[in-house]
Amino acid sequence: MDLLYARAQMGLSLAFHIIFAAAGIALPLLMVISDLKARRTGDADYAALSRKLAKGTAILFAVGAVSGTVLSFELGLLWPEFMGTYGQVIGLPFALEGTAFFTEAVFLGIYLYGRDRISPGLHLFSGIMVALSGAASAFFVTLVNAFMNHPTGFTPSPDGPVDIDPIAAMFGPSWPHQTVHTLLACYQASAFAMAGIHAWVLLRHPGSTFHRKALSVALPLACVTALLQPVVGDLSAKHVATAQPVKFAALEGLFETRKGAGLSLGGIPDVETATTPYAIEIPKALSVLAFGDPNAEVKGLEEFPRADWPPVAKVHLSFQLMVGTGSVMAVLSAITLFLRFRRKAWPDGRRLLWGWLLCGPLGVVAMEAGWLVTEWGRQPWIIRGVMRTADAVTPVPHLAAPFWTFTLVYAFLGAMVVFLLVRQVSGTLPGRAASEASHGG
């Protein structure tokens, strides 16, 4: 039971933190884009947008810093065997992430409070550094996760790791596609959320020029990332098929090894019967996607010890949710870009605005589902093939108490963030903005 609570607490902390981490990565980029547009055009709306995004970045950065600090403590307190034994192997990216976080905090302070106190060029440079530092922070953290999925850079021994090469541990075989996949997910989730918010306002107030311009800032990033993500995801899946075949089999709900394996759409894997009922199968498509050969053999779960199987149904359903929401966002983005180049302007018809409003939360849904796939798909290992999760957990009992305590804390922080962000958005509504201006702000 304590193992379950330890995993649940770590999962809850990650699910909460990743939303704020993603915003801390993407909002500074959108902030800098708005700033650049304001400088190039002299448009007050873009300047106001950059200020709003800076305030939003500060709010989300503060909560992300708190939840990230909690995570760093949880790694040591909940999983002492992992950090105590392999911290020397994978400690370097943690240290670099801390440096990136510190740099982001310094330049965010300069950007927030130096707008009218330093030169415009230095102010813009500080915003660019916030965006780069946020991306670097996510990059280094993802390197740790890539190591856990595909450990390299050391030789296992009964006394712990030997022949340690920290650089090789950082840059194992899976780092390129996993880091790019993660960064794209962060930008995509934040840009879709921002586009959804401004689409909602434009449906209520079609004449709002501020929100029309804000939508024009969010849409390019949303569309580009949504169309790039399936390409990177395909490369990642091909790597998993070769390097982590048991995880790949769980992703697809494939129990039997097959040549010319079909791709299952939907379905709920049943471990007891070794079948995936209710799935729609596309013949030979899985072999093509995994190995580029319609007759290639794809290993099923039957090839691996039952004790090494991840939770098949959870992994499969999370993967289907990620792919499904990603596909919907890619289709909407393709339609939007087609209309953009056809009409020489970003489209703002009501049907398309409704599409962006409804798809606004899908980036976050896909990102959370993707992390569940990564984490559940690695089980029962904390370091795949090297250390099992059950062997890494703390021996301290009664882990239910901190789990419920942090659940309440996260609920409170989440409610406060929603309250503050709603105030930020409502302050830009046409009626509210006019009322505030008439009363002196």
GROMACS .gro file of C-alpha atoms in nm:
model
  441
    1MET     CA    1   0.000   0.000   0.000
    2ASP     CA    2   0.285   0.241   0.080
    3LEU     CA    3   0.430   0.178  -0.267
    4LEU     CA    4   0.092   0.269  -0.414
    5TYR     CA    5   0.075   0.592  -0.213
    6ALA     CA    6   0.435   0.681  -0.305
    7ARG     CA    7   0.360   0.634  -0.674
    8ALA     CA    8   0.030   0.822  -0.643
    9GLN     CA    9   0.197   1.116  -0.470
   10MET     CA   10   0.473   1.134  -0.729
   11GLY     CA   11   0.219   1.103  -1.009
   12LEU     CA   12  -0.004   1.374  -0.861
   13SER     CA   13   0.294   1.606  -0.814
   14LEU     CA   14   0.411   1.552  -1.172
   15ALA     CA   15   0.062   1.592  -1.321
   16PHE     CA   16   0.020   1.921  -1.131
   17HIS     CA   17   0.369   2.054  -1.196
   18ILE     CA   18   0.383   1.977  -1.567
   19ILE     CA   19   0.101   2.222  -1.643
   20PHE     CA   20   0.288   2.511  -1.483
   21ALA     CA   21   0.620   2.398  -1.622
   22ALA     CA   22   0.473   2.394  -1.972
   23ALA     CA   23   0.333   2.744  -1.928
   24GLY     CA   24   0.665   2.862  -1.790
   25ILE     CA   25   0.830   2.737  -2.109
   26ALA     CA   26   0.579   2.862  -2.367
   27LEU     CA   27   0.438   3.187  -2.228
   28PRO     CA   28   0.777   3.365  -2.231
   29LEU     CA   29   0.808   3.285  -2.602
   30LEU     CA   30   0.459   3.424  -2.669
   31MET     CA   31   0.549   3.723  -2.449
   32VAL     CA   32   0.861   3.795  -2.656
   33ILE     CA   33   0.668   3.756  -2.983
   34SER     CA   34   0.411   4.009  -2.859
   35ASP     CA   35   0.690   4.241  -2.751
   36LEU     CA   36   0.853   4.219  -3.092
   37LYS     CA   37   0.523   4.294  -3.266
   38ALA     CA   38   0.470   4.593  -3.038
   39ARG     CA   39   0.817   4.730  -3.117
   40ARG     CA   40   0.779   4.675  -3.490
   41THR     CA   41   0.426   4.817  -3.526
   42GLY     CA   42   0.398   5.056  -3.232
   43ASP     CA   43   0.061   4.892  -3.160
   44ALA     CA   44  -0.054   4.946  -2.799
   45ASP     CA   45  -0.256   4.621  -2.802
   46TYR     CA   46   0.057   4.409  -2.857
   47ALA     CA   47   0.235   4.601  -2.580
   48ALA     CA   48  -0.058   4.537  -2.346
   49LEU     CA   49  -0.057   4.170  -2.444
   50SER     CA   50   0.313   4.135  -2.363
   51ARG     CA   51   0.246   4.286  -2.019
   52LYS     CA   52  -0.045   4.049  -1.958
   53LEU     CA   53   0.164   3.750  -2.064
   54ALA     CA   54   0.448   3.865  -1.838
   55LYS     CA   55   0.213   3.880  -1.540
   56GLY     CA   56   0.071   3.538  -1.630
   57THR     CA   57   0.424   3.402  -1.660
   58ALA     CA   58   0.510   3.536  -1.315
   59ILE     CA   59   0.203   3.374  -1.155
   60LEU     CA   60   0.261   3.037  -1.320
   61PHE     CA   61   0.636   3.052  -1.261
   62ALA     CA   62   0.580   3.104  -0.887
   63VAL     CA   63   0.348   2.804  -0.858
   64GLY     CA   64   0.576   2.597  -1.081
   65ALA     CA   65   0.871   2.683  -0.857
   66VAL     CA   66   0.679   2.562  -0.549
   67SER     CA   67   0.560   2.239  -0.709
   68GLY     CA   68   0.903   2.177  -0.863
   69THR     CA   69   1.070   2.218  -0.524
   70VAL     CA   70   0.827   1.966  -0.378
   71LEU     CA   71   0.916   1.724  -0.657
   72SER     CA   72   1.287   1.757  -0.590
   73PHE     CA   73   1.231   1.668  -0.224
   74GLU     CA   74   1.001   1.380  -0.317
   75LEU     CA   75   1.267   1.224  -0.536
   76GLY     CA   76   1.497   1.194  -0.238
   77LEU     CA   77   1.239   1.118   0.030
   78LEU     CA   78   1.011   0.878  -0.156
   79TRP     CA   79   1.274   0.708  -0.372
   80PRO     CA   80   1.596   0.708  -0.166
   81GLU     CA   81   1.740   0.396  -0.330
   82PHE     CA   82   1.709   0.554  -0.676
   83MET     CA   83   1.872   0.884  -0.583
   84GLY     CA   84   2.123   0.732  -0.341
   85THR     CA   85   2.246   0.470  -0.587
   86TYR     CA   86   2.214   0.644  -0.924
   87GLY     CA   87   2.229   1.012  -0.829
   88GLN     CA   88   2.598   1.015  -0.919
   89VAL     CA   89   2.512   0.883  -1.266
   90ILE     CA   90   2.234   1.122  -1.355
   91GLY     CA   91   2.302   1.413  -1.119
   92LEU     CA   92   2.452   1.640  -1.387
   93PRO     CA   93   2.126   1.726  -1.571
   94PHE     CA   94   1.962   1.797  -1.233
   95ALA     CA   95   2.239   2.047  -1.157
   96LEU     CA   96   2.210   2.205  -1.502
   97GLU     CA   97   1.833   2.229  -1.463
   98GLY     CA   98   1.885   2.416  -1.137
   99THR     CA   99   2.117   2.659  -1.314
  100ALA     CA  100   1.860   2.714  -1.591
  101PHE     CA  101   1.587   2.773  -1.332
  102PHE     CA  102   1.802   3.030  -1.151
  103THR     CA  103   1.879   3.208  -1.479
  104GLU     CA  104   1.510   3.215  -1.572
  105ALA     CA  105   1.417   3.364  -1.233
  106VAL     CA  106   1.680   3.641  -1.260
  107PHE     CA  107   1.584   3.748  -1.612
  108LEU     CA  108   1.211   3.723  -1.539
  109GLY     CA  109   1.263   3.973  -1.257
  110ILE     CA  110   1.452   4.204  -1.492
  111TYR     CA  111   1.179   4.175  -1.756
  112LEU     CA  112   0.895   4.237  -1.510
  113TYR     CA  113   1.046   4.531  -1.323
  114GLY     CA  114   1.287   4.677  -1.576
  115ARG     CA  115   1.045   4.768  -1.854
  116ASP     CA  116   1.081   5.142  -1.797
  117ARG     CA  117   1.416   5.131  -1.618
  118ILE     CA  118   1.650   4.971  -1.872
  119SER     CA  119   1.700   5.016  -2.244
  120PRO     CA  120   1.440   4.857  -2.476
  121GLY     CA  121   1.705   4.629  -2.626
  122LEU     CA  122   1.819   4.498  -2.288
  123HIS     CA  123   1.458   4.453  -2.180
  124LEU     CA  124   1.385   4.244  -2.490
  125PHE     CA  125   1.704   4.046  -2.433
  126SER     CA  126   1.590   3.962  -2.080
  127GLY     CA  127   1.262   3.826  -2.219
  128ILE     CA  128   1.448   3.612  -2.471
  129MET     CA  129   1.665   3.475  -2.190
  130VAL     CA  130   1.354   3.383  -1.990
  131ALA     CA  131   1.222   3.188  -2.289
  132LEU     CA  132   1.556   3.014  -2.354
  133SER     CA  133   1.611   2.932  -1.986
  134GLY     CA  134   1.265   2.783  -1.953
  135ALA     CA  135   1.324   2.560  -2.255
  136ALA     CA  136   1.667   2.460  -2.120
  137SER     CA  137   1.515   2.367  -1.785
  138ALA     CA  138   1.265   2.132  -1.950
  139PHE     CA  139   1.537   1.993  -2.175
  140PHE     CA  140   1.760   1.891  -1.883
  141VAL     CA  141   1.475   1.740  -1.681
  142THR     CA  142   1.362   1.537  -1.980
  143LEU     CA  143   1.716   1.401  -2.015
  144VAL     CA  144   1.670   1.241  -1.672
  145ASN     CA  145   1.349   1.076  -1.785
  146ALA     CA  146   1.516   0.958  -2.105
  147PHE     CA  147   1.787   0.798  -1.891
  148MET     CA  148   1.525   0.621  -1.679
  149ASN     CA  149   1.365   0.480  -1.995
  150HIS     CA  150   1.693   0.386  -2.165
  151PRO     CA  151   1.979   0.384  -1.909
  152THR     CA  152   2.334   0.426  -2.039
  153GLY     CA  153   2.663   0.568  -1.913
  154PHE     CA  154   2.749   0.312  -1.646
  155THR     CA  155   2.804  -0.056  -1.581
  156PRO     CA  156   2.575  -0.224  -1.324
  157SER     CA  157   2.739  -0.420  -1.042
  158PRO     CA  158   2.624  -0.572  -0.710
  159ASP     CA  159   2.776  -0.271  -0.533
  160GLY     CA  160   2.610  -0.015  -0.757
  161PRO     CA  161   2.705   0.157  -1.084
  162VAL     CA  162   3.068   0.157  -1.195
  163ASP     CA  163   3.252   0.299  -1.499
  164ILE     CA  164   3.029   0.605  -1.481
  165ASP     CA  165   3.018   0.846  -1.775
  166PRO     CA  166   2.779   1.133  -1.686
  167ILE     CA  167   2.774   1.270  -2.043
  168ALA     CA  168   2.682   0.932  -2.189
  169ALA     CA  169   2.414   0.896  -1.921
  170MET     CA  170   2.267   1.234  -2.019
  171PHE     CA  171   2.266   1.168  -2.390
  172GLY     CA  172   2.144   0.811  -2.431
  173PRO     CA  173   1.979   0.679  -2.748
  174SER     CA  174   1.633   0.819  -2.671
  175TRP     CA  175   1.722   1.178  -2.581
  176PRO     CA  176   1.673   1.352  -2.921
  177HIS     CA  177   1.311   1.257  -2.988
  178GLN     CA  178   1.205   1.256  -2.622
  179THR     CA  179   1.330   1.609  -2.553
  180VAL     CA  180   1.185   1.749  -2.876
  181HIS     CA  181   0.856   1.568  -2.814
  182THR     CA  182   0.835   1.719  -2.465
  183LEU     CA  183   0.922   2.074  -2.569
  184LEU     CA  184   0.673   2.067  -2.855
  185ALA     CA  185   0.406   1.940  -2.615
  186CYS     CA  186   0.471   2.233  -2.380
  187TYR     CA  187   0.447   2.492  -2.656
  188GLN     CA  188   0.145   2.321  -2.810
  189ALA     CA  189  -0.049   2.290  -2.484
  190SER     CA  190   0.008   2.654  -2.388
  191ALA     CA  191  -0.061   2.795  -2.734
  192PHE     CA  192  -0.384   2.595  -2.770
  193ALA     CA  193  -0.500   2.707  -2.425
  194MET     CA  194  -0.425   3.071  -2.509
  195ALA     CA  195  -0.600   3.040  -2.847
  196GLY     CA  196  -0.903   2.882  -2.680
  197ILE     CA  197  -0.931   3.164  -2.426
  198HIS     CA  198  -0.917   3.439  -2.687
  199ALA     CA  199  -1.152   3.249  -2.920
  200TRP     CA  200  -1.403   3.237  -2.632
  201VAL     CA  201  -1.380   3.614  -2.583
  202LEU     CA  202  -1.414   3.680  -2.957
  203LEU     CA  203  -1.729   3.467  -2.972
  204ARG     CA  204  -1.876   3.696  -2.707
  205HIS     CA  205  -1.718   4.020  -2.835
  206PRO     CA  206  -1.645   3.983  -3.209
  207GLY     CA  207  -1.523   4.341  -3.240
  208SER     CA  208  -1.243   4.315  -2.982
  209THR     CA  209  -0.922   4.408  -3.163
  210PHE     CA  210  -0.708   4.319  -2.861
  211HIS     CA  211  -0.826   3.958  -2.855
  212ARG     CA  212  -0.808   3.931  -3.232
  213LYS     CA  213  -0.442   4.031  -3.217
  214ALA     CA  214  -0.379   3.800  -2.922
  215LEU     CA  215  -0.527   3.513  -3.122
  216SER     CA  216  -0.295   3.599  -3.411
  217VAL     CA  217   0.001   3.557  -3.172
  218ALA     CA  218  -0.114   3.220  -3.038
  219LEU     CA  219  -0.230   3.057  -3.363
  220PRO     CA  220   0.107   3.033  -3.545
  221LEU     CA  221   0.273   2.852  -3.253
  222ALA     CA  222  -0.030   2.631  -3.198
  223CYS     CA  223  -0.056   2.530  -3.564
  224VAL     CA  224   0.315   2.466  -3.621
  225THR     CA  225   0.359   2.256  -3.308
  226ALA     CA  226   0.040   2.058  -3.371
  227LEU     CA  227   0.163   1.961  -3.718
  228LEU     CA  228   0.521   1.886  -3.608
  229GLN     CA  229   0.419   1.676  -3.309
  230PRO     CA  230   0.285   1.375  -3.504
  231VAL     CA  231   0.611   1.358  -3.702
  232VAL     CA  232   0.824   1.358  -3.386
  233GLY     CA  233   0.582   1.118  -3.219
  234ASP     CA  234   0.618   0.875  -3.507
  235LEU     CA  235   0.998   0.882  -3.474
  236SER     CA  236   0.963   0.825  -3.100
  237ALA     CA  237   0.729   0.529  -3.152
  238LYS     CA  238   0.972   0.372  -3.399
  239HIS     CA  239   1.248   0.398  -3.140
  240VAL     CA  240   1.026   0.246  -2.871
  241ALA     CA  241   0.937  -0.043  -3.101
  242THR     CA  242   1.306  -0.131  -3.128
  243ALA     CA  243   1.442  -0.032  -2.786
  244GLN     CA  244   1.141  -0.103  -2.560
  245PRO     CA  245   0.933  -0.370  -2.737
  246VAL     CA  246   0.734  -0.464  -2.424
  247LYS     CA  247   0.623  -0.103  -2.385
  248PHE     CA  248   0.539  -0.084  -2.755
  249ALA     CA  249   0.325  -0.397  -2.728
  250ALA     CA  250   0.139  -0.244  -2.434
  251LEU     CA  251   0.085   0.080  -2.627
  252GLU     CA  252  -0.089  -0.113  -2.901
  253GLY     CA  253  -0.260  -0.376  -2.684
  254LEU     CA  254  -0.073  -0.645  -2.878
  255PHE     CA  255  -0.053  -0.975  -2.690
  256GLU     CA  256   0.056  -1.210  -2.968
  257THR     CA  257   0.368  -1.171  -3.181
  258ARG     CA  258   0.262  -1.115  -3.541
  259LYS     CA  259   0.406  -1.061  -3.883
  260GLY     CA  260   0.211  -0.797  -4.069
  261ALA     CA  261   0.059  -0.676  -3.742
  262GLY     CA  262  -0.250  -0.460  -3.762
  263LEU     CA  263  -0.293  -0.124  -3.590
  264SER     CA  264  -0.563  -0.122  -3.320
  265LEU     CA  265  -0.780   0.188  -3.290
  266GLY     CA  266  -0.959   0.203  -2.957
  267GLY     CA  267  -1.036  -0.112  -2.765
  268ILE     CA  268  -0.980  -0.208  -2.402
  269PRO     CA  269  -0.704  -0.466  -2.352
  270ASP     CA  270  -0.802  -0.766  -2.138
  271VAL     CA  271  -0.497  -0.924  -1.978
  272GLU     CA  272  -0.688  -1.234  -1.866
  273THR     CA  273  -0.802  -1.326  -2.217
  274ALA     CA  274  -0.499  -1.169  -2.393
  275THR     CA  275  -0.729  -0.982  -2.632
  276THR     CA  276  -0.826  -0.621  -2.705
  277PRO     CA  277  -1.206  -0.618  -2.747
  278TYR     CA  278  -1.387  -0.338  -2.931
  279ALA     CA  279  -1.073  -0.236  -3.123
  280ILE     CA  280  -1.088  -0.148  -3.492
  281GLU     CA  281  -0.787  -0.300  -3.667
  282ILE     CA  282  -0.615  -0.157  -3.974
  283PRO     CA  283  -0.437  -0.452  -4.140
  284LYS     CA  284  -0.054  -0.443  -4.142
  285ALA     CA  285  -0.050  -0.076  -4.040
  286LEU     CA  286   0.138  -0.139  -3.715
  287SER     CA  287   0.423  -0.320  -3.893
  288VAL     CA  288   0.447  -0.029  -4.137
  289LEU     CA  289   0.447   0.235  -3.864
  290ALA     CA  290   0.698   0.049  -3.648
  291PHE     CA  291   0.944  -0.080  -3.906
  292GLY     CA  292   0.837   0.057  -4.244
  293ASP     CA  293   0.763  -0.296  -4.370
  294PRO     CA  294   0.406  -0.432  -4.401
  295ASN     CA  295   0.530  -0.783  -4.329
  296ALA     CA  296   0.765  -0.700  -4.039
  297GLU     CA  297   0.730  -0.895  -3.717
  298VAL     CA  298   0.609  -0.702  -3.412
  299LYS     CA  299   0.668  -0.866  -3.075
  300GLY     CA  300   0.365  -0.915  -2.852
  301LEU     CA  301   0.348  -0.919  -2.474
  302GLU     CA  302   0.367  -1.299  -2.478
  303GLU     CA  303   0.739  -1.268  -2.554
  304PHE     CA  304   0.813  -1.116  -2.212
  305PRO     CA  305   0.779  -1.235  -1.850
  306ARG     CA  306   0.443  -1.143  -1.703
  307ALA     CA  307   0.620  -0.969  -1.413
  308ASP     CA  308   0.776  -0.723  -1.660
  309TRP     CA  309   0.449  -0.615  -1.820
  310PRO     CA  310   0.339  -0.255  -1.761
  311PRO     CA  311  -0.029  -0.192  -1.677
  312VAL     CA  312  -0.148  -0.273  -2.029
  313ALA     CA  313  -0.496  -0.121  -2.026
  314LYS     CA  314  -0.378   0.206  -1.870
  315VAL     CA  315  -0.089   0.243  -2.113
  316HIS     CA  316  -0.302   0.159  -2.416
  317LEU     CA  317  -0.590   0.392  -2.325
  318SER     CA  318  -0.354   0.680  -2.240
  319PHE     CA  319  -0.175   0.632  -2.570
  320GLN     CA  320  -0.503   0.628  -2.761
  321LEU     CA  321  -0.611   0.947  -2.583
  322MET     CA  322  -0.282   1.118  -2.667
  323VAL     CA  323  -0.293   1.016  -3.032
  324GLY     CA  324  -0.664   1.096  -3.066
  325THR     CA  325  -0.642   1.446  -2.921
  326GLY     CA  326  -0.321   1.511  -3.112
  327SER     CA  327  -0.490   1.412  -3.437
  328VAL     CA  328  -0.785   1.644  -3.374
  329MET     CA  329  -0.549   1.936  -3.305
  330ALA     CA  330  -0.346   1.858  -3.618
  331VAL     CA  331  -0.659   1.857  -3.836
  332LEU     CA  332  -0.782   2.187  -3.690
  333SER     CA  333  -0.437   2.340  -3.741
  334ALA     CA  334  -0.419   2.222  -4.102
  335ILE     CA  335  -0.760   2.375  -4.175
  336THR     CA  336  -0.662   2.701  -4.004
  337LEU     CA  337  -0.334   2.730  -4.198
  338PHE     CA  338  -0.511   2.651  -4.526
  339LEU     CA  339  -0.760   2.931  -4.464
  340ARG     CA  340  -0.481   3.162  -4.348
  341PHE     CA  341  -0.287   3.131  -4.672
  342ARG     CA  342  -0.600   3.137  -4.883
  343ARG     CA  343  -0.740   3.455  -4.729
  344LYS     CA  344  -0.404   3.622  -4.644
  345ALA     CA  345  -0.524   3.671  -4.285
  346TRP     CA  346  -0.593   3.460  -3.981
  347PRO     CA  347  -0.951   3.331  -4.009
  348ASP     CA  348  -1.200   3.439  -3.745
  349GLY     CA  349  -1.532   3.286  -3.850
  350ARG     CA  350  -1.758   3.166  -3.570
  351ARG     CA  351  -1.732   2.798  -3.665
  352LEU     CA  352  -1.354   2.809  -3.656
  353LEU     CA  353  -1.355   3.004  -3.330
  354TRP     CA  354  -1.579   2.736  -3.182
  355GLY     CA  355  -1.329   2.477  -3.302
  356TRP     CA  356  -1.042   2.654  -3.123
  357LEU     CA  357  -1.253   2.705  -2.811
  358LEU     CA  358  -1.340   2.334  -2.792
  359CYS     CA  359  -0.983   2.226  -2.871
  360GLY     CA  360  -0.826   2.473  -2.627
  361PRO     CA  361  -0.791   2.217  -2.343
  362LEU     CA  362  -0.678   1.931  -2.571
  363GLY     CA  363  -0.311   2.030  -2.562
  364VAL     CA  364  -0.302   1.985  -2.185
  365VAL     CA  365  -0.499   1.659  -2.212
  366ALA     CA  366  -0.256   1.522  -2.471
  367MET     CA  367   0.047   1.632  -2.268
  368GLU     CA  368  -0.080   1.469  -1.949
  369ALA     CA  369  -0.173   1.152  -2.138
  370GLY     CA  370   0.172   1.142  -2.296
  371TRP     CA  371   0.344   1.159  -1.957
  372LEU     CA  372   0.119   0.881  -1.828
  373VAL     CA  373   0.226   0.670  -2.127
  374THR     CA  374   0.591   0.739  -2.047
  375GLU     CA  375   0.565   0.668  -1.676
  376TRP     CA  376   0.319   0.377  -1.681
  377GLY     CA  377   0.492   0.228  -1.983
  378ARG     CA  378   0.821   0.200  -1.794
  379GLN     CA  379   0.669   0.009  -1.500
  380PRO     CA  380   0.753  -0.203  -1.309
  381TRP     CA  381   1.096  -0.036  -1.342
  382ILE     CA  382   1.208   0.300  -1.207
  383ILE     CA  383   1.521   0.255  -1.423
  384ARG     CA  384   1.425   0.019  -1.701
  385GLY     CA  385   1.595  -0.318  -1.670
  386VAL     CA  386   1.814  -0.202  -1.380
  387MET     CA  387   1.606  -0.112  -1.071
  388ARG     CA  388   1.244  -0.195  -0.999
  389THR     CA  389   1.014   0.070  -0.855
  390ALA     CA  390   0.935  -0.150  -0.555
  391ASP     CA  391   1.306  -0.168  -0.471
  392ALA     CA  392   1.351   0.209  -0.481
  393VAL     CA  393   1.066   0.319  -0.252
  394THR     CA  394   1.128   0.450   0.098
  395PRO     CA  395   1.082   0.211   0.391
  396VAL     CA  396   0.910   0.486   0.592
  397PRO     CA  397   0.547   0.383   0.660
  398HIS     CA  398   0.219   0.580   0.662
  399LEU     CA  399   0.267   0.750   0.324
  400ALA     CA  400  -0.108   0.810   0.301
  401ALA     CA  401  -0.069   1.118   0.526
  402PRO     CA  402   0.166   1.318   0.298
  403PHE     CA  403  -0.033   1.208  -0.008
  404TRP     CA  404  -0.360   1.358   0.118
  405THR     CA  405  -0.183   1.662   0.259
  406PHE     CA  406  -0.023   1.747  -0.074
  407THR     CA  407  -0.348   1.673  -0.256
  408LEU     CA  408  -0.518   1.947  -0.051
  409VAL     CA  409  -0.225   2.185  -0.103
  410TYR     CA  410  -0.232   2.132  -0.480
  411ALA     CA  411  -0.609   2.183  -0.486
  412PHE     CA  412  -0.567   2.515  -0.304
  413LEU     CA  413  -0.282   2.630  -0.530
  414GLY     CA  414  -0.478   2.529  -0.840
  415ALA     CA  415  -0.785   2.724  -0.726
  416MET     CA  416  -0.573   3.034  -0.655
  417VAL     CA  417  -0.406   3.016  -0.996
  418VAL     CA  418  -0.742   2.986  -1.174
  419PHE     CA  419  -0.871   3.285  -0.975
  420LEU     CA  420  -0.570   3.501  -1.061
  421LEU     CA  421  -0.568   3.406  -1.430
  422VAL     CA  422  -0.943   3.469  -1.462
  423ARG     CA  423  -0.881   3.816  -1.322
  424GLN     CA  424  -0.606   3.868  -1.580
  425VAL     CA  425  -0.831   3.764  -1.868
  426SER     CA  426  -1.142   3.945  -1.743
  427GLY     CA  427  -0.940   4.266  -1.722
  428THR     CA  428  -0.905   4.255  -2.102
  429LEU     CA  429  -1.278   4.213  -2.177
  430PRO     CA  430  -1.407   4.512  -2.377
  431GLY     CA  431  -1.674   4.615  -2.127
  432ARG     CA  432  -1.450   4.564  -1.825
  433ALA     CA  433  -1.155   4.748  -1.982
  434ALA     CA  434  -1.373   5.048  -2.071
  435SER     CA  435  -1.521   5.056  -1.720
  436GLU     CA  436  -1.176   5.045  -1.559
  437ALA     CA  437  -1.049   5.320  -1.792
  438SER     CA  438  -1.345   5.545  -1.706
  439HIS     CA  439  -1.268   5.502  -1.335
  440GLY     CA  440  -0.897   5.563  -1.374
  441GLY     CA  441  -0.798   5.190  -1.388
   0.00000   0.00000   0.00000
